[in-house]
Short mmCIF file of C-alpha atoms in Angstrom, two decimals:
data_model
loop_
_atom_site.label_atom_id
_atom_site.label_comp_id
_atom_site.label_asym_id
_atom_site.label_seq_id
_atom_site.Cartn_x
_atom_site.Cartn_y
_atom_site.Cartn_z
CA TYR U 523 0.00 0.00 0.00
CA ARG U 524 0.96 3.62 -0.27
CA THR U 525 -0.56 7.00 0.44
CA ALA U 526 -1.45 9.64 -2.14
CA TYR U 527 -1.73 13.28 -1.10
CA LEU U 528 -1.86 16.84 -2.37
CA PRO U 529 0.62 19.12 -0.61
CA ASN U 530 -1.64 22.08 -1.31
CA PRO U 531 -5.37 22.15 -2.20
CA VAL U 532 -4.57 23.85 -5.52
CA ALA U 533 -1.57 21.68 -6.44
CA ILE U 534 -1.51 20.24 -9.94
CA ASP U 535 0.40 17.07 -9.08
CA THR U 536 -0.43 14.27 -6.67
CA PHE U 537 2.41 13.06 -4.48
CA TYR U 538 2.84 9.45 -3.29
CA THR U 539 4.70 7.83 -0.46
CA ALA U 540 6.91 4.81 -1.07
CA TYR U 541 5.18 1.42 -1.28
CA LEU U 542 4.99 -0.51 1.98
CA SER U 543 3.82 -4.04 2.57
CA ASN U 544 2.13 -5.32 5.65
CA THR U 545 1.06 -8.94 5.97
CA PRO U 546 -1.50 -9.36 8.75
CA THR U 547 -0.87 -12.22 11.13
CA LEU U 548 -3.82 -14.40 12.09
CA VAL U 549 -3.03 -15.60 15.57
CA PHE U 550 -6.10 -17.42 16.83
CA GLY U 551 -8.72 -16.98 14.10
CA LEU U 552 -12.43 -16.71 14.78
CA ARG U 553 -14.53 -17.82 17.70
CA ILE U 554 -16.17 -20.78 15.97
CA SER U 555 -18.10 -22.28 18.88
CA THR U 556 -20.97 -19.77 18.81
CA CYS U 557 -24.41 -20.85 17.48
CA LYS U 558 -23.52 -24.51 17.00
CA VAL U 559 -25.10 -27.76 18.23
CA TYR U 560 -24.32 -28.56 21.88
CA THR U 561 -24.83 -31.75 23.86
CA VAL U 562 -24.14 -32.55 27.50
CA SER U 563 -24.08 -35.55 29.82
CA THR U 564 -26.86 -34.04 32.00
CA ARG U 565 -29.13 -30.95 32.13
CA PRO U 566 -29.66 -30.40 28.37
CA ALA U 567 -31.81 -27.30 28.96
CA GLU U 568 -28.65 -25.48 30.08
CA GLN U 569 -26.28 -26.76 27.40
CA ALA U 570 -25.90 -23.53 25.39
CA LYS U 571 -24.94 -21.34 28.37
CA PRO U 572 -21.16 -21.91 28.11
CA PHE U 573 -21.30 -20.57 24.56
CA ASP U 574 -23.46 -17.45 25.11
CA GLY U 575 -20.63 -15.00 25.91
CA ASN U 576 -22.05 -14.34 29.38
CA PRO U 577 -19.88 -15.71 32.22
CA ALA U 578 -22.76 -15.12 34.67
CA THR U 579 -24.64 -18.03 33.08
CA TYR U 580 -23.29 -21.57 33.28
CA TRP U 581 -24.03 -25.23 32.75
CA TYR U 582 -23.63 -27.63 35.65
CA ALA U 583 -24.20 -31.36 36.04
CA THR U 584 -27.17 -32.73 37.97
CA ASN U 585 -25.00 -34.53 40.50
CA GLY U 586 -21.48 -34.73 41.81
CA VAL U 587 -20.64 -37.92 39.93
CA PHE U 588 -17.69 -37.75 37.53
CA PRO U 589 -17.05 -37.82 34.63
CA GLN U 590 -19.43 -35.20 33.20
CA TRP U 591 -19.01 -33.72 29.73
CA LEU U 592 -20.04 -30.92 27.40
CA GLN U 593 -19.65 -31.24 23.63
CA VAL U 594 -20.02 -28.99 20.59
CA ASP U 595 -20.60 -30.01 16.97
CA LEU U 596 -18.93 -27.31 14.86
CA GLY U 597 -20.82 -28.49 11.76
CA LYS U 598 -17.68 -29.20 9.72
CA ASP U 599 -13.96 -29.68 10.27
CA TYR U 600 -12.07 -26.60 11.42
CA ASP U 601 -8.43 -25.88 12.24
CA ILE U 602 -8.58 -25.35 16.02
CA THR U 603 -5.98 -22.93 17.40
CA LEU U 604 -7.16 -21.95 20.88
CA LEU U 605 -9.48 -23.25 23.59
CA LYS U 606 -10.65 -21.07 26.47
CA THR U 607 -12.41 -22.25 29.60
CA GLN U 608 -13.91 -20.10 32.33
CA PHE U 609 -15.56 -21.41 35.46
CA HIS U 610 -18.23 -19.62 37.47
CA ASP U 611 -16.67 -19.61 40.91
CA LYS U 612 -13.88 -17.63 42.54
CA THR U 613 -12.32 -20.30 44.72
CA ALA U 614 -9.02 -22.11 44.98
CA ASN U 615 -10.67 -25.16 43.40
CA LEU U 616 -8.41 -27.52 41.49
CA TYR U 617 -10.28 -28.14 38.21
CA SER U 618 -9.54 -31.46 36.58
CA TYR U 619 -10.64 -31.87 32.99
CA LYS U 620 -9.52 -32.97 29.54
CA ILE U 621 -10.49 -31.65 26.09
CA GLU U 622 -10.75 -33.93 23.09
CA ILE U 623 -11.44 -33.55 19.35
CA SER U 624 -13.01 -35.85 16.77
CA ASN U 625 -13.79 -35.77 13.07
CA ASN U 626 -16.60 -38.35 13.31
CA ASN U 627 -17.90 -38.24 16.93
CA ILE U 628 -16.53 -41.77 17.46
CA ALA U 629 -12.72 -41.71 17.53
CA TRP U 630 -11.40 -39.01 19.91
CA ARG U 631 -7.93 -37.45 20.20
CA ASN U 632 -6.57 -35.45 23.13
CA LEU U 633 -6.28 -31.69 22.63
CA VAL U 634 -5.67 -30.87 26.29
CA PRO U 635 -4.61 -33.83 28.44
CA GLN U 636 -6.36 -34.51 31.71
CA GLY U 637 -4.89 -32.54 34.56
CA GLY U 638 -5.55 -30.22 37.44
CA ARG U 639 -5.71 -26.50 36.87
CA GLN U 640 -5.64 -24.36 39.99
CA GLY U 641 -8.15 -21.57 40.55
CA VAL U 642 -7.37 -18.48 42.64
CA VAL U 643 -9.54 -17.09 45.42
CA GLY U 644 -11.40 -13.97 44.29
CA VAL U 645 -10.79 -14.50 40.56
CA TYR U 646 -12.94 -16.39 38.07
CA ALA U 647 -10.94 -19.46 37.08
CA ALA U 648 -10.05 -19.06 33.40
CA PHE U 649 -7.59 -21.10 31.37
CA GLN U 650 -6.30 -20.82 27.80
CA HIS U 651 -4.97 -23.74 25.79
CA PRO U 652 -3.23 -22.99 22.47
CA VAL U 653 -3.56 -26.06 20.21
CA THR U 654 -3.02 -27.09 16.61
CA GLU U 655 -5.54 -29.67 15.45
CA ARG U 656 -8.32 -30.14 12.90
CA GLY U 657 -11.74 -31.57 13.71
CA ARG U 658 -15.50 -31.13 13.91
CA TYR U 659 -16.48 -32.22 17.44
CA VAL U 660 -14.89 -30.83 20.59
CA ARG U 661 -15.65 -32.23 24.04
CA ILE U 662 -14.59 -31.13 27.50
CA THR U 663 -14.84 -33.85 30.16
CA PHE U 664 -14.79 -32.95 33.85
CA THR U 665 -13.07 -35.68 35.83
CA ALA U 666 -12.83 -34.22 39.36
CA ASN U 667 -12.32 -31.11 41.45
CA SER U 668 -10.85 -30.51 44.85
CA LEU U 669 -13.84 -28.83 46.54
CA GLY U 670 -16.46 -31.44 45.71
CA HIS U 671 -18.29 -29.18 43.26
CA TRP U 672 -20.25 -30.73 40.44
CA GLY U 673 -19.00 -30.59 36.87
CA SER U 674 -19.78 -27.09 35.54
CA ILE U 675 -18.49 -24.38 33.23
CA ALA U 676 -19.44 -20.75 32.53
CA GLU U 677 -17.70 -20.24 29.16
CA PHE U 678 -16.11 -22.64 26.69
CA GLU U 679 -14.68 -20.93 23.61
CA ILE U 680 -13.26 -22.67 20.57
CA TRP U 681 -11.15 -20.52 18.24
CA GLY U 682 -9.82 -21.30 14.79
CA GLY U 683 -10.70 -21.06 11.16
#
């Protein structure tokens, strides 16, 4: 690109700057988890809440039994670049979950291995997971937590393109 300008409103000639090039860098792509098909292990009436952009709303399981899961069908295969999770409490809970991806809703591959992620008192527990994988179905499975809370999540964002 370059800029064209007139040095004076009555100038006869147009002046140009030197050409410059700027290649934009796409870091994480688009939030592709919005307005898709969601399924859950329990409480289907609440299943869209983790995708509504409002951390005050959340899905939670109907009991404290683990595992509990939440899944999104993206409608087609996407290149997934980032996963974001946000929980609805502000405790020192140790959240244990894994995130998987599938192209056919049958064979699953790990995106984020199972493990504990520590929350902080007074701050909503939020975690980001940069990934590089292609698939259509993404599932987060809650396997335990340290405070005995049920499986739940306020926001689950899937980014890519």
